[in-house]
Structure formats: structure tokens, C-alpha cells
Short mmCIF file of C-alpha atoms in Angstrom, two decimals:
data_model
loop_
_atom_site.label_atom_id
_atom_site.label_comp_id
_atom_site.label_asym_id
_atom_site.label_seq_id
_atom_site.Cartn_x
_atom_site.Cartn_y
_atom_site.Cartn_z
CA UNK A 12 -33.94 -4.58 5.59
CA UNK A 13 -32.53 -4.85 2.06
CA UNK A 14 -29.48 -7.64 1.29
CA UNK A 15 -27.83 -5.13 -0.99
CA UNK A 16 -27.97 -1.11 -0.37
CA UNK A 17 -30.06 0.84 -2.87
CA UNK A 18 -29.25 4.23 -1.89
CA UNK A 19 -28.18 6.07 -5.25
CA UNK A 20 -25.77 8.54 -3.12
CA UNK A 21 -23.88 5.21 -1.53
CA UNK A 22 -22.98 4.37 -5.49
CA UNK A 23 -21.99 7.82 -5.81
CA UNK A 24 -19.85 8.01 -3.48
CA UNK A 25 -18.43 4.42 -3.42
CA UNK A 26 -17.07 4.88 -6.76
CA UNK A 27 -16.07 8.93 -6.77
CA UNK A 28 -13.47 7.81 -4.12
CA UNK A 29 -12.58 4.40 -5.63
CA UNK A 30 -11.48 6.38 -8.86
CA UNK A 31 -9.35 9.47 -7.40
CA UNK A 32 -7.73 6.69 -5.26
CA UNK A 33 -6.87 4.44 -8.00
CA UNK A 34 -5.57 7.03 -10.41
CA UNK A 35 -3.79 8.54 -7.23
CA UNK A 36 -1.79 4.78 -6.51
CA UNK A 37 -1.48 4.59 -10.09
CA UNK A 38 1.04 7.46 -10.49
CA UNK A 39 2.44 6.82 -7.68
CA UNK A 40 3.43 3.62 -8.94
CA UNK A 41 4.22 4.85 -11.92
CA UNK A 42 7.15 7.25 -10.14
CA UNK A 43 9.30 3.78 -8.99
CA UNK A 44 8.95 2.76 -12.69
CA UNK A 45 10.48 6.28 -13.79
CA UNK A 46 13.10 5.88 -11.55
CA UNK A 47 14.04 2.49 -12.68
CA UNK A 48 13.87 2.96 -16.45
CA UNK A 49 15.54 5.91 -16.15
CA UNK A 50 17.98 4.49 -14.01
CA UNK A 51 18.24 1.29 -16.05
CA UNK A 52 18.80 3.58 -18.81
CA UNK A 53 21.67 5.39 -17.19
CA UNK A 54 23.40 2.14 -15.34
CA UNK A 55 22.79 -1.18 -14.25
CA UNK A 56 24.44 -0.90 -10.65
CA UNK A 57 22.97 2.43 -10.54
CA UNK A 58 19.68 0.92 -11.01
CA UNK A 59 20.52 -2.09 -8.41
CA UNK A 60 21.88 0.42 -5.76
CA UNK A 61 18.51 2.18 -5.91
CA UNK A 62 16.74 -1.30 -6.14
CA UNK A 63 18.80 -2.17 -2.85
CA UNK A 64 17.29 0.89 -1.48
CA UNK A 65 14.22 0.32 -2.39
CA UNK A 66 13.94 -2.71 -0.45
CA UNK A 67 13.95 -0.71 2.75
CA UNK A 68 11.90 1.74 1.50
CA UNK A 69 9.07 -0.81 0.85
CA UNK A 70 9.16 -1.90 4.81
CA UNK A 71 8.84 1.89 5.58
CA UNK A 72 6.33 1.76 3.58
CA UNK A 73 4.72 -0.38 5.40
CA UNK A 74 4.59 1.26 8.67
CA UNK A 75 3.00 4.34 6.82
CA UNK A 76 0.13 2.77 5.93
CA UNK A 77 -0.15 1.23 9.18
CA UNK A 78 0.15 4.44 10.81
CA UNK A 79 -2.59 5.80 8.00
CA UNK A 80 -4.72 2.96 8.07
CA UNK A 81 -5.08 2.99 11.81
CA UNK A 82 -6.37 6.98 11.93
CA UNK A 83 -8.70 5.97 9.35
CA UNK A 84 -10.31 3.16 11.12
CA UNK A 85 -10.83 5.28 14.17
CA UNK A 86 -11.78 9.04 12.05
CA UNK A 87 -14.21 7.39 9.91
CA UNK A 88 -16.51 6.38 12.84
CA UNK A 89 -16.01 9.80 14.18
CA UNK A 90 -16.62 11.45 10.96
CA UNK A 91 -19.90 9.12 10.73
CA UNK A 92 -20.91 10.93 14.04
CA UNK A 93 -19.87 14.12 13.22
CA UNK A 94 -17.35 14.83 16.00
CA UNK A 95 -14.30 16.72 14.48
CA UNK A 96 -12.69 16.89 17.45
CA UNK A 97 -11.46 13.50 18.27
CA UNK A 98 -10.08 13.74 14.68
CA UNK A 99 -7.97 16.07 14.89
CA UNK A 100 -6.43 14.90 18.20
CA UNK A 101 -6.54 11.35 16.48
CA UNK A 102 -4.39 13.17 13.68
CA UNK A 103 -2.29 14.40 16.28
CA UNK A 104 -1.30 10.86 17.51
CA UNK A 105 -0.67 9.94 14.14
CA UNK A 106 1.81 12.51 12.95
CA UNK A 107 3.57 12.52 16.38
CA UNK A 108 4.14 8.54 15.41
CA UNK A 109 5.03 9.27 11.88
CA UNK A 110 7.41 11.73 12.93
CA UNK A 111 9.45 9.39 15.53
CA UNK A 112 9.36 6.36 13.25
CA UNK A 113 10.92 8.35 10.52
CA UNK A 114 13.29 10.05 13.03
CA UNK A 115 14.55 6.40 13.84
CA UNK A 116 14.16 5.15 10.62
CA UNK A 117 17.11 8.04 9.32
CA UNK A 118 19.33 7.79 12.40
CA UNK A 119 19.60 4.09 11.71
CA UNK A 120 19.86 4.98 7.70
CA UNK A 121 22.80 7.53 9.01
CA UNK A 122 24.70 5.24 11.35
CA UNK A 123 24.56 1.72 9.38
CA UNK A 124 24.20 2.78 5.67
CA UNK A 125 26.59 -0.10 4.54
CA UNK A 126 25.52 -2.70 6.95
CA UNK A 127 21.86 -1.90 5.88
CA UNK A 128 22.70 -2.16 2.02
CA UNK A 129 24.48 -5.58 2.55
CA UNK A 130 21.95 -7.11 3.87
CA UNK A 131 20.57 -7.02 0.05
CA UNK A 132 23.56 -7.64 -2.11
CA UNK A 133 27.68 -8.02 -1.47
CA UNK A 134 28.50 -6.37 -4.87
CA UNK A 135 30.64 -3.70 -3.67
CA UNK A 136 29.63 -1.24 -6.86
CA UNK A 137 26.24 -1.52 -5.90
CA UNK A 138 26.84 -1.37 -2.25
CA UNK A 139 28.66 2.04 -3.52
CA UNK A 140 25.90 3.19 -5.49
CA UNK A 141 23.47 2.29 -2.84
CA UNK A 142 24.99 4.01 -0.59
CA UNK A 143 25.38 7.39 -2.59
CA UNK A 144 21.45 7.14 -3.22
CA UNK A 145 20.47 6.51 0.65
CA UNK A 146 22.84 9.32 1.98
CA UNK A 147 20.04 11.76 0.17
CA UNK A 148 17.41 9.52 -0.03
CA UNK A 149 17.12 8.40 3.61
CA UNK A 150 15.64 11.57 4.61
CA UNK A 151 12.54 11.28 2.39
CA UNK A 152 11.44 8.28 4.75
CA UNK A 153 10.24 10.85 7.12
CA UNK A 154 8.89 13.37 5.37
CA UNK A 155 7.15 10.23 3.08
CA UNK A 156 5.43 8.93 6.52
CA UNK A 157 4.43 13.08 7.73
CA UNK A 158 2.56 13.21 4.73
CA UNK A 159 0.99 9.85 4.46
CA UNK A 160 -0.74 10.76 7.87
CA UNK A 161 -2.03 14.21 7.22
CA UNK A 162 -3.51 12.48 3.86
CA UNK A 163 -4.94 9.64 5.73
CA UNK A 164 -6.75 12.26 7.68
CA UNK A 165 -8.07 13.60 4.61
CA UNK A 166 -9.20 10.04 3.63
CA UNK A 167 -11.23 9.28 6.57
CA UNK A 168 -13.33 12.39 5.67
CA UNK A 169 -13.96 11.73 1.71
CA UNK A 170 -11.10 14.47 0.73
CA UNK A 171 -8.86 12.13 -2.11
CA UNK A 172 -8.90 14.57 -4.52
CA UNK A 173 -5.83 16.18 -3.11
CA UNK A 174 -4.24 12.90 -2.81
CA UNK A 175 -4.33 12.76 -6.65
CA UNK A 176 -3.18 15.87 -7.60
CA UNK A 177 -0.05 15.43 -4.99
CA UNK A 178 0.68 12.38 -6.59
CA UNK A 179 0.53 13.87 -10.31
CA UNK A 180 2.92 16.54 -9.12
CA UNK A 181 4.97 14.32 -7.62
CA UNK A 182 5.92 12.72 -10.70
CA UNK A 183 6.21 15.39 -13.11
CA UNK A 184 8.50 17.14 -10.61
CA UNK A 185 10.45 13.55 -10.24
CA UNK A 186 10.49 12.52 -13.25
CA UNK A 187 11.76 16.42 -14.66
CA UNK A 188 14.45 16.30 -12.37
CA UNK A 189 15.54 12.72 -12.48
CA UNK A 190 16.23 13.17 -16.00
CA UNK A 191 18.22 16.41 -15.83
CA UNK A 192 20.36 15.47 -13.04
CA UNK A 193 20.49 11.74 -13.88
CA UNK A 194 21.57 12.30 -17.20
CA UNK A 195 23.10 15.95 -16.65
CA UNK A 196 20.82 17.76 -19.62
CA UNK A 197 20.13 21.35 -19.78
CA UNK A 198 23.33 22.48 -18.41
CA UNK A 199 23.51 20.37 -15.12
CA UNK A 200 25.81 18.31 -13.71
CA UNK A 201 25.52 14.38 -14.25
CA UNK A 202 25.10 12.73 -11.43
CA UNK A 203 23.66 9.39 -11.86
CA UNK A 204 21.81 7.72 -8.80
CA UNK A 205 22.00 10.55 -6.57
CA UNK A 206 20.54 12.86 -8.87
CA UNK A 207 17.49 10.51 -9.03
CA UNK A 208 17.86 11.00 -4.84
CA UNK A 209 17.60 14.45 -5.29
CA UNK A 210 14.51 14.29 -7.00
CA UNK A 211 12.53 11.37 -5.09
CA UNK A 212 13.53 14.59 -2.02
CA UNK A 213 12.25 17.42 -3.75
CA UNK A 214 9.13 15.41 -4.82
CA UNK A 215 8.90 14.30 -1.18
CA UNK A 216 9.29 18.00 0.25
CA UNK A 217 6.99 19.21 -2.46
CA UNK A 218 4.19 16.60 -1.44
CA UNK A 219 4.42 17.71 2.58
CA UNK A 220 4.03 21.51 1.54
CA UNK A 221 1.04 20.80 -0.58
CA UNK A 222 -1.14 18.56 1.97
CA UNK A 223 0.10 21.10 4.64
CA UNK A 224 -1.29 24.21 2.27
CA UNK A 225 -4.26 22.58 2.07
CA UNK A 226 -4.94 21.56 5.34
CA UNK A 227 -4.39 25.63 6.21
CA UNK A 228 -5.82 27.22 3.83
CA UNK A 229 -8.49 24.73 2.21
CA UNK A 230 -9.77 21.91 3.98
CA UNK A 231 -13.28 23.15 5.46
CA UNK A 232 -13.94 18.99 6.97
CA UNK A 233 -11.31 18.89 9.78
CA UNK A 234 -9.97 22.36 10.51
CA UNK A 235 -7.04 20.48 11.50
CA UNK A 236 -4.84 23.68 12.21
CA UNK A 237 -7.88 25.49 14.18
CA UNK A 238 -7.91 26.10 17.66
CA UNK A 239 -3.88 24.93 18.35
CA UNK A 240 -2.71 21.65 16.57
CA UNK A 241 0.93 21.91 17.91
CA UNK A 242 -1.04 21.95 21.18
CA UNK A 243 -2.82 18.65 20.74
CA UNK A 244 0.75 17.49 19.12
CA UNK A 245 2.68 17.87 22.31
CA UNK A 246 -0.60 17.31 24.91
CA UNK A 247 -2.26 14.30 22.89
CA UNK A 248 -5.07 12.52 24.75
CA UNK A 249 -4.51 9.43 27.07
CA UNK A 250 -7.69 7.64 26.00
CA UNK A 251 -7.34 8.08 22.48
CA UNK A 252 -3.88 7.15 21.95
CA UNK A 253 -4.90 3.96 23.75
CA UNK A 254 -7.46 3.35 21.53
CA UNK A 255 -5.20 4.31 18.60
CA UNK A 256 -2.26 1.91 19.75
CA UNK A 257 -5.11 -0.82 19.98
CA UNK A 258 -5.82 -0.74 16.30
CA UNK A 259 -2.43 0.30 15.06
CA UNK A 260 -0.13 -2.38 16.57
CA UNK A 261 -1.67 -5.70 14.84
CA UNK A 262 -2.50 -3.58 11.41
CA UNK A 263 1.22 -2.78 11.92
CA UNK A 264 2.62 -6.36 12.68
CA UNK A 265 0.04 -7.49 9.72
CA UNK A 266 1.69 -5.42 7.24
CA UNK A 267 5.14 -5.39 8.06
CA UNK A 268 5.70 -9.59 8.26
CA UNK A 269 3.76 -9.36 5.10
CA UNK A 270 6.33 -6.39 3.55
CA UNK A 271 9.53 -8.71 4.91
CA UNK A 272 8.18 -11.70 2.44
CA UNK A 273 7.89 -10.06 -0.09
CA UNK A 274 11.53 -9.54 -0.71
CA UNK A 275 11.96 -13.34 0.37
CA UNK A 276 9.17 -14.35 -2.18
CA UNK A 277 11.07 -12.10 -5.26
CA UNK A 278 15.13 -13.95 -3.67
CA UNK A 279 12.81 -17.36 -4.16
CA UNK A 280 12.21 -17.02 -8.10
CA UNK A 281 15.36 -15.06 -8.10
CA UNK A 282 17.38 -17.78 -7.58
CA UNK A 283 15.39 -20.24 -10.41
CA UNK A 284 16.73 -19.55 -13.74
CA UNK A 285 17.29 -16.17 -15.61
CA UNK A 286 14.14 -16.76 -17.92
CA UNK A 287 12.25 -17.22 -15.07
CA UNK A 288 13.44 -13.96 -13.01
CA UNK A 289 12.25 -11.83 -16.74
CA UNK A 290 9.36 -13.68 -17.18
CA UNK A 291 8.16 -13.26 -13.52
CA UNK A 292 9.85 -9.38 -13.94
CA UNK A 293 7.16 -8.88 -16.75
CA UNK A 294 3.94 -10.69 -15.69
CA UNK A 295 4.38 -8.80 -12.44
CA UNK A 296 4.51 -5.43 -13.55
CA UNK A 297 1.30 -5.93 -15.75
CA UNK A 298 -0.05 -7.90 -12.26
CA UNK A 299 0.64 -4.56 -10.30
CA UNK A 300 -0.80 -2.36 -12.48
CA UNK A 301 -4.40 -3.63 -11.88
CA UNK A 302 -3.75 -4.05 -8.53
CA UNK A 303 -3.73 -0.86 -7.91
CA UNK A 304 -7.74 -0.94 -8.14
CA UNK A 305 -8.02 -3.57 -5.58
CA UNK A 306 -5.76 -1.59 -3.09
CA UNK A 307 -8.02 1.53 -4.14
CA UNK A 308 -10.80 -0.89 -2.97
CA UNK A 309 -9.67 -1.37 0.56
CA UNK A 310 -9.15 1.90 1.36
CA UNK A 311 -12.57 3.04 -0.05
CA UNK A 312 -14.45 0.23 1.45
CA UNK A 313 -12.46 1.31 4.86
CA UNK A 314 -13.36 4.75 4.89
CA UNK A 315 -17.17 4.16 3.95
CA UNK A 316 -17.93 1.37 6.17
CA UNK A 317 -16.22 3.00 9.30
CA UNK A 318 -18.43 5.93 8.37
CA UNK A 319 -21.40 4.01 8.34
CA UNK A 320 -20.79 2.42 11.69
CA UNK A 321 -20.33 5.99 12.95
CA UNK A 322 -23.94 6.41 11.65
CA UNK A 323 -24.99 4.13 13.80
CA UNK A 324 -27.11 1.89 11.66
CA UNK A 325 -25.95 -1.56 12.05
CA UNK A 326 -28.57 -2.71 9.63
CA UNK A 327 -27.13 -0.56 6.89
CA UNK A 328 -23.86 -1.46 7.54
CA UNK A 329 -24.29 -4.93 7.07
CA UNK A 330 -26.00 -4.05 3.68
CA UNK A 331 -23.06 -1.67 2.76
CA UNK A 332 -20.59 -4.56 3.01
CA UNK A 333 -22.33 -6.87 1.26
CA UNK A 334 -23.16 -5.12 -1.42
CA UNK A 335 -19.13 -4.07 -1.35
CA UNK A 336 -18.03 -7.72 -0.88
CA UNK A 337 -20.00 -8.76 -4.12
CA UNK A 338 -18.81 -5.36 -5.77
CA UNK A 339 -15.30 -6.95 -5.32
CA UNK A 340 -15.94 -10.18 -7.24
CA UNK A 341 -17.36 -8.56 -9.97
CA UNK A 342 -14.10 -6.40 -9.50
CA UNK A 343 -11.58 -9.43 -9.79
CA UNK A 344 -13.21 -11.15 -12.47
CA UNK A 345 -13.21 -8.37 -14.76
CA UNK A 346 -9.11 -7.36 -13.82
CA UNK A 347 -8.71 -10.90 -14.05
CA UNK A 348 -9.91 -11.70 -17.64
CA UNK A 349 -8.73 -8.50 -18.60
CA UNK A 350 -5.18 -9.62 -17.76
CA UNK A 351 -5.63 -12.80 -19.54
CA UNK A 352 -6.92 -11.20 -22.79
CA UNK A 353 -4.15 -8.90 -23.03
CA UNK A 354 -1.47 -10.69 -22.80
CA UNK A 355 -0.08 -11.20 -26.20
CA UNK A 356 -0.45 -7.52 -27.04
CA UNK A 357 1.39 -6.59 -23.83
CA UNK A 358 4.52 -9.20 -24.37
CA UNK A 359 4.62 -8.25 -27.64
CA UNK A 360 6.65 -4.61 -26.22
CA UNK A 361 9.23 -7.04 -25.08
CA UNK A 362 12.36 -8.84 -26.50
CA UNK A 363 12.43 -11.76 -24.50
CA UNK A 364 13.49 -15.15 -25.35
CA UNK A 365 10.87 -18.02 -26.56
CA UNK A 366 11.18 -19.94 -23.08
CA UNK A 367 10.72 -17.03 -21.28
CA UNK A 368 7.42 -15.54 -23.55
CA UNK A 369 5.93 -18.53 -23.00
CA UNK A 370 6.81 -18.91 -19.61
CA UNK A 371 5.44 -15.13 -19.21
CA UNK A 372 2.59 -15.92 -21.18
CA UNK A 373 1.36 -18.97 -18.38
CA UNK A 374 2.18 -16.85 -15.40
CA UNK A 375 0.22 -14.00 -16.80
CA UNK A 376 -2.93 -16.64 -16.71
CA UNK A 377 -2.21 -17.72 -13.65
CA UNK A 378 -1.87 -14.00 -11.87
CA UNK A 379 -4.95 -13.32 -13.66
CA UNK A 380 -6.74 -16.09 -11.38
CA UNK A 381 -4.66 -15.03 -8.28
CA UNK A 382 -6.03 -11.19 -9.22
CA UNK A 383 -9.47 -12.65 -8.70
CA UNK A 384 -8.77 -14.16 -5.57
CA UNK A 385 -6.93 -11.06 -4.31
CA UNK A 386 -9.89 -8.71 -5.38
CA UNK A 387 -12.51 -10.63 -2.74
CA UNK A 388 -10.18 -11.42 0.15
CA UNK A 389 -8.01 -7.96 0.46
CA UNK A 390 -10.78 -5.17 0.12
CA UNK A 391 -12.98 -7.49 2.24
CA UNK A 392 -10.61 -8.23 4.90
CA UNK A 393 -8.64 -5.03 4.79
CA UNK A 394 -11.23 -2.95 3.88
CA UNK A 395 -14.39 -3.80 5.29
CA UNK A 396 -13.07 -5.91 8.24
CA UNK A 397 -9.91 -4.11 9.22
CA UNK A 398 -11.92 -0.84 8.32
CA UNK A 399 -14.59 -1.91 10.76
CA UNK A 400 -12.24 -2.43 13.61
CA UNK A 401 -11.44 -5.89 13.53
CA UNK A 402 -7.50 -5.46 12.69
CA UNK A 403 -6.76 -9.10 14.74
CA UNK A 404 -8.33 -11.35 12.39
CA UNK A 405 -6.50 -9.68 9.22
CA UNK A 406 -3.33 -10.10 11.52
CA UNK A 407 -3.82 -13.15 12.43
CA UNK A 408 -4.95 -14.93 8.85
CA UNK A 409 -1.91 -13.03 7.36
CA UNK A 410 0.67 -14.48 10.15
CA UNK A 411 -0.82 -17.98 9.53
CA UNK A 412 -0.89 -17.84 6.16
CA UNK A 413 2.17 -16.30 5.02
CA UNK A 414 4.81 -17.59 7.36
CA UNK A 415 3.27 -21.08 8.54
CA UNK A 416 1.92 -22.16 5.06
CA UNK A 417 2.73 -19.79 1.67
CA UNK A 418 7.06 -19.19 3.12
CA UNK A 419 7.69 -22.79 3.81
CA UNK A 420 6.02 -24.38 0.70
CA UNK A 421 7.45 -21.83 -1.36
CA UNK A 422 10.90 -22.94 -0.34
CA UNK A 423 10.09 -26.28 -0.85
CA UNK A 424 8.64 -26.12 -4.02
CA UNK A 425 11.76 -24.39 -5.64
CA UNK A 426 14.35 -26.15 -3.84
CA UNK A 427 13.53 -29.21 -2.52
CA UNK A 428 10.78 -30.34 -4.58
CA UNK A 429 12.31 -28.63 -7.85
CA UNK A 430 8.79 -28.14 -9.58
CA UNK A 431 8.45 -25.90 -12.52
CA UNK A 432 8.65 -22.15 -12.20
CA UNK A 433 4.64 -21.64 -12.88
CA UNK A 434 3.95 -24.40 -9.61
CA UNK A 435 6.21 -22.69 -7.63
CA UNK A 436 4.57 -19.32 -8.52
CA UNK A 437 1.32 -21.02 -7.96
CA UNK A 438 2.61 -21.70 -4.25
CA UNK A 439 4.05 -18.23 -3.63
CA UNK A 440 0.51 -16.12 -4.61
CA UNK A 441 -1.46 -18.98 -3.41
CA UNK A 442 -2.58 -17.02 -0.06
CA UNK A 443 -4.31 -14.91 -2.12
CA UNK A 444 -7.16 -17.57 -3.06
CA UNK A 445 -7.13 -19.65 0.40
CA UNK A 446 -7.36 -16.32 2.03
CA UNK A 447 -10.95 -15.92 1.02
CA UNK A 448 -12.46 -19.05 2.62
CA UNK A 449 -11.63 -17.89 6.43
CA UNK A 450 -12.26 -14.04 5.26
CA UNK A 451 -15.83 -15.19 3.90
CA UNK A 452 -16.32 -17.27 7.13
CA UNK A 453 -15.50 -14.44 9.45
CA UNK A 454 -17.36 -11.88 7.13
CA UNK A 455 -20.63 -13.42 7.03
CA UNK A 456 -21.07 -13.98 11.31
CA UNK A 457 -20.61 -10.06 11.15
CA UNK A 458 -18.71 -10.55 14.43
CA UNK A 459 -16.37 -7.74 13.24
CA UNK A 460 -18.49 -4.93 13.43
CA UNK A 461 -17.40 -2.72 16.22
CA UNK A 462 -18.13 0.79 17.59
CA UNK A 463 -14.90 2.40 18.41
CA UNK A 464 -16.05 5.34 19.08
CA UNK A 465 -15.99 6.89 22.68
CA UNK A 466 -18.88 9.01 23.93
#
């Protein structure tokens, strides 16, 4: 037995995926910053009634990569064994649950549009405008959650490079008809926020016809459409979808607490002083960038370890995740200083006041420490963990930590305690550096390896 893995096609593979998934969340990303510069461009309650929106949309959001994040935990240990079947019924679970949340998720959208968009603001021009864009909009949600499924499918088997081309069509297709309807060029009509709807839907419509093409016609893995997938749609499998509930329910709870404070976190520094809300506006964007490598390096380390428990060799997999966990330091330290050393170049493309550049400037250092922390804890815990079928102890740590320690001191901090805008930032991203002491605890007993499989 070896501490670290030395098998040449484990590098190969670990970092293959890690780079089609990281350019693949990178332009995804980059599509919400289209929309908003364009939109910003166009109209500033334009922009905030798609901001409004966008709120919801990040909960949703949520529950798709619960949904995804489930099937991979269970198809990667089947894919290890080389069973396709349980796969594709597993798939079958998966979109059926997909396809009701989103159902829900656009009756509700249809039924309490304004009640839903007040919860966020009591403008009434951006309640309008907020409005206008979720009447189109709304429908993406399930198409969005469809799609993130049959890709998570993909996932579990080593297919991302689909994932990356969707997502680069995505945004040219966005971001060509955002600016033609948005701004009414080329003979079209202006239509401001809901032409940016129009084309977050056509993107959206565009990205489920792909992954579906491909699934028919390409994928040679999963054969997800052989031998009657509508069947195993409407049948499903009792045993299975117990097992599949089992893992999905506390990733779910996990992730969707954790989407609710984020929007809390943002109303906390909101609400602190307007140099404060750009400075925060600017080191995060740069902060979100990179950390679209660490979430690259959950999924990856979730797909691969799952696959080698699968295998069967408990010995290896305990040398695969170690050799990931320390991957993930060297990760974070590198994003980390890398953030730090660039941040005069990258405030010098704003205009911002002197308080607020030098206010950016410190937060920038201190995300840069937080991105280090992040980089262990997340791919370790969500990754290798989660990935390993252990979703309880990410739910738990994450209930603890953000809503019994990070929420309450964070309010505190800013409005009782009054302490400058960098300590209370400190406080808000703070879970992500406790977070590793009880993830390396619980890592190193190995206590979260566990075959999921059925025989």
C-alpha cells in the first residue's frame, strides 16, 4: 500500500475531467455576467428585476445539483462495477424528480409572480420589470433542472466534454440574442428585460436538445435510450429510488439552507455603506471566478472516488483521496496567491472611489485566504466525502456551521458590534476555514467510505 496513488492513468484522468469541468462552469458563469452587463447597460431596474429573479433562480439551482449530485454518488459506484443498468434506471429517478420539481417550481412562478418578487425588493419598477422577466423566464427552471440530470448522468461515467460544448453554445446563443432583442439591433424589436428572458429560454431549450441528441445518437457509456427509457420513467425501481432518496434528501437540505444564506449574507453587507456594497461587488466577482476550479474539484473528485469504490479496492481508494485531498491544498494556495498578486492590475479596470479601492484591495487579500480554506474543505467534503456516500456529515457540518455559528455572528458583527466592513467579511466567509478542521477529522478515520451499491 502506497500513501499517495502512482498510477499515471489516475493523473490522466483526474485532471482531463477537472479541466472540461472548469472551463464548462466558467462559461456558464460567464452567461449571468452577460446578462447583467448587458442589462446594466440597457437599465438599472431592468438589471434589478432580473437580479430579483435571479435570486430564485439560485435556490433552483440548488435543488439541481442536488438532484445531479445524488445520481452521481450512486452511478459512479455502478459505473466502477460496470453495471449499466442500475444507471439508467438511477437516471430515470432523477429526471422523473427534475421534472416534478420544475413542474412545481413554474406553477408557483405562475400563480404568485408578485408575491415571489417582493419578497426581494418593494420598488414597484423593479417589481414590474421582474415580473415581465419571470413570466418568460420561469419556464427555463424546468427545462434548466431536465438537463442538469441527463448531464449528471454523463458525469458519473467520465462524459464532460459535452457539458462544455453545451455551455459554450449556450452563451453565444444568449449572449447573440440578448443583445438583439435587449437592445432591438438588426431590425428587432427592443424589448429590454424580457428580451434577455427570451434568450436565457432559447439557450435553455437549446441545451436540453443537445444533451438529448447526444444521449440518442452518441453516447456509447449508458445507452440511456436503449431497451425503453420512458419505460423505466413511468415503472422506476422500488429499491433504487430508496436508495436514491437516501442520498438525495440531506445533499438536498445541505445545499438549499446553504443557497437561502447566501442572499442573507449579500442583504448583510448590503445594508453597510455604498463603498462597501462596490467594493465587496468587485472582490467577489474576481473571488468567483477561481472558484469555479474548486467547484470543478468536487465534482471530479466525486465522480472518481465513487468509481473507485465501485472497483472495489478499498486500499486504493483511500490512496485516491489522499492524494486528492493534498491535490486540493496545493490547489488553494496557488488560486489564493494568485488572487492576491493580481489585485492591483484587476482594480485598476474600475472607477471606484479611494475608500472603496482600498477597501477592495483588503477584501481581495482576505478572499484570497478564505479561497485556500475553501479549496481543502469543499472538494474534500463534497467531493470525496459526499461523493463516497457520506452526504450526512456534509449536511450536518453545513447546518451547524452556517446557521448556528457564521448567520448569527454575521449579524452581530455588522449591527450590533459595528466592526469594520473587512471583520465583518471575515465573519461571513469564515466557515470556509473552520470547515476544514471537522472535514480533516472525519476524512482521515475513513469512516465515510461506503458501498452503495446493491448486488
Amino acid at each position: 500500500m502506497t500513501f499517495f496513488t502512482h498510477d499515471k492513468k489516475f493523473y490522466k484522468s483526474l485532471f482531463a475531467m477537472l479541466v472540461v469541468v472548469a472551463l464548462q462552469n466558467l462559461v456558464a458563469y460567464s452567461v449571468n455576467m452577460a446578462d447583467n452587463i448587458m442589462l446594466g447597460n440597457y437599465n438599472q431596474d431592468a438589471l434589478s428585476g432580473a437580479a430579483t429573479v435571479n435570486q430564485i433562480f439560485f435556490i433552483i439551482q440548488q435543488f439541481a445539483i442536488a438532484i445531479g449530485n445524488a445520481l452521481v454518488v450512486l452511478a459512479a459506484q455502478y459505473w466502477g462495477e460496470k453495471r449499466v443498468e442500475p444507471i439508467k434506471r438511477l437516471t430515470a429517478i432523477a429526471v422523473k424528480l427534475a421534472f416534478l420539481t420544475g413542474a412545481v417550481v413554474v406553477a408557483i412562478c405562475m400563480i404568485f409572480p408578485t408575491q415571489l418578487i417582493s419578497i426581494f425588493t418593494n420598488d414597484a419598477a423593479i417589481i414590474g420589470q421582474g415580473t415581465r422577466y419571470l413570466s418568460i423566464v420561469q419556464y427555463t427552471f424546468l427545462l434548466y433542472l431536465i438537463t442538469n440530470a441527463l448531464m449528471a448522468a454523463l458525469r458519473a461515467v467520465g462524459t464532460v466534454n459535452i457539458s462544455f460544448y453545451i455551455s459554450v453554445v449556450s452563451l453565444i446563443v444568449n449572449v447573440a440574442i440578448n443583445y438583439t432583442l435587449i437592445f432591438g439591433k438588426f431590425g428587432a424589436p427592443e424589448m429590454g428585460v424580457a428580451g434577455a428572458a427570451i434568450g436565457t429560454l432559447v439557450a435553455r431549450i437549446l441545451e436540453l436538445i443537445i444533451v438529448t441528441i447526444y444521449i440518442y445518437k452518441k453516447d456509447q457509456k449508458i445507452n440511456l435510450m436503449e431497451h425503453g427509457f420512458v419505460k423505466r420513467f413511468f415503472s422506476g425501481d422500488r429499491m433504487l429510488r430508496l436508495d436514491y432518496t437516501k442520498t438525495y434528501i440531506p445533499i438536498m437540505i445541505s445545499l438549499v439552507l446553504w443557497g437561502v444564506s447566501v442572499p442573507m449574507q449579500t442583504a448583510i453587507l448590503g445594508h453597510l455603506s455604498d463603498d462597501a456594497i462596490a467594493a465587496n461587488s468587485v472582490a467577489t466577482t474576481f473571488y468567483q471566478y477561481l472558484k469555479v476550479i474548486v467547484v470543478a474539484m468536487s465534482s471530479t473528485s466525486a465522480v472518481m472516488i465513487g468509481n473507485a469504490i465501485g472497483r472495489g479496492d478499498m486500499q486504493r481508494v483511500k490512496s485516491d483521496a489522499r492524494t486528492l485531498s493534498v491535490i486540493d491544498i496545493i490547489i488553494g494556495v496557488v488560486l489564493g496567491v494568485t488572487l492576491m498578486a493580481l489585485r492591483h492590475p484587476l482594480l485598476s479596470l474600475y472607477h471606484l472611489t479611494d475608500d472603496a479601492t482600498q477597501m477592495a484591495l483588503n477584501l481581495i487579500v482576505i478572499m484570497g485566504f478564505i479561497m485556500m480554506g475553501m479549496s481543502y474543505q469543499m472538494p474534500v467534503s463534497m467531493g470525496i466525502i459526499q461523493g463516497a456516500g457520506d452526504p450526512k456529515f456534509t449536511m450536518h457540518m453545513n447546518m451547524i456551521s452556517t446557521w448556528l455559528i457564521v448567520m448569527p455572528l454575521s449579524f452581530m458583527a455588522a449591527f450590533w458590534w459595528k466592526w469594520p466592513v473587512e471583520w465583518v467579511v471575515i465573519v461571513v466567509q469564515s466557515d470556509q476555514v473552520f470547515k476544514c478542521v471537522p472535514t480533516f477529522i472525519h476524512f482521515v478515520r475513513y469512516r465515510w467510505i461506503k458501498k452503495l451499491t446493491r448486488s
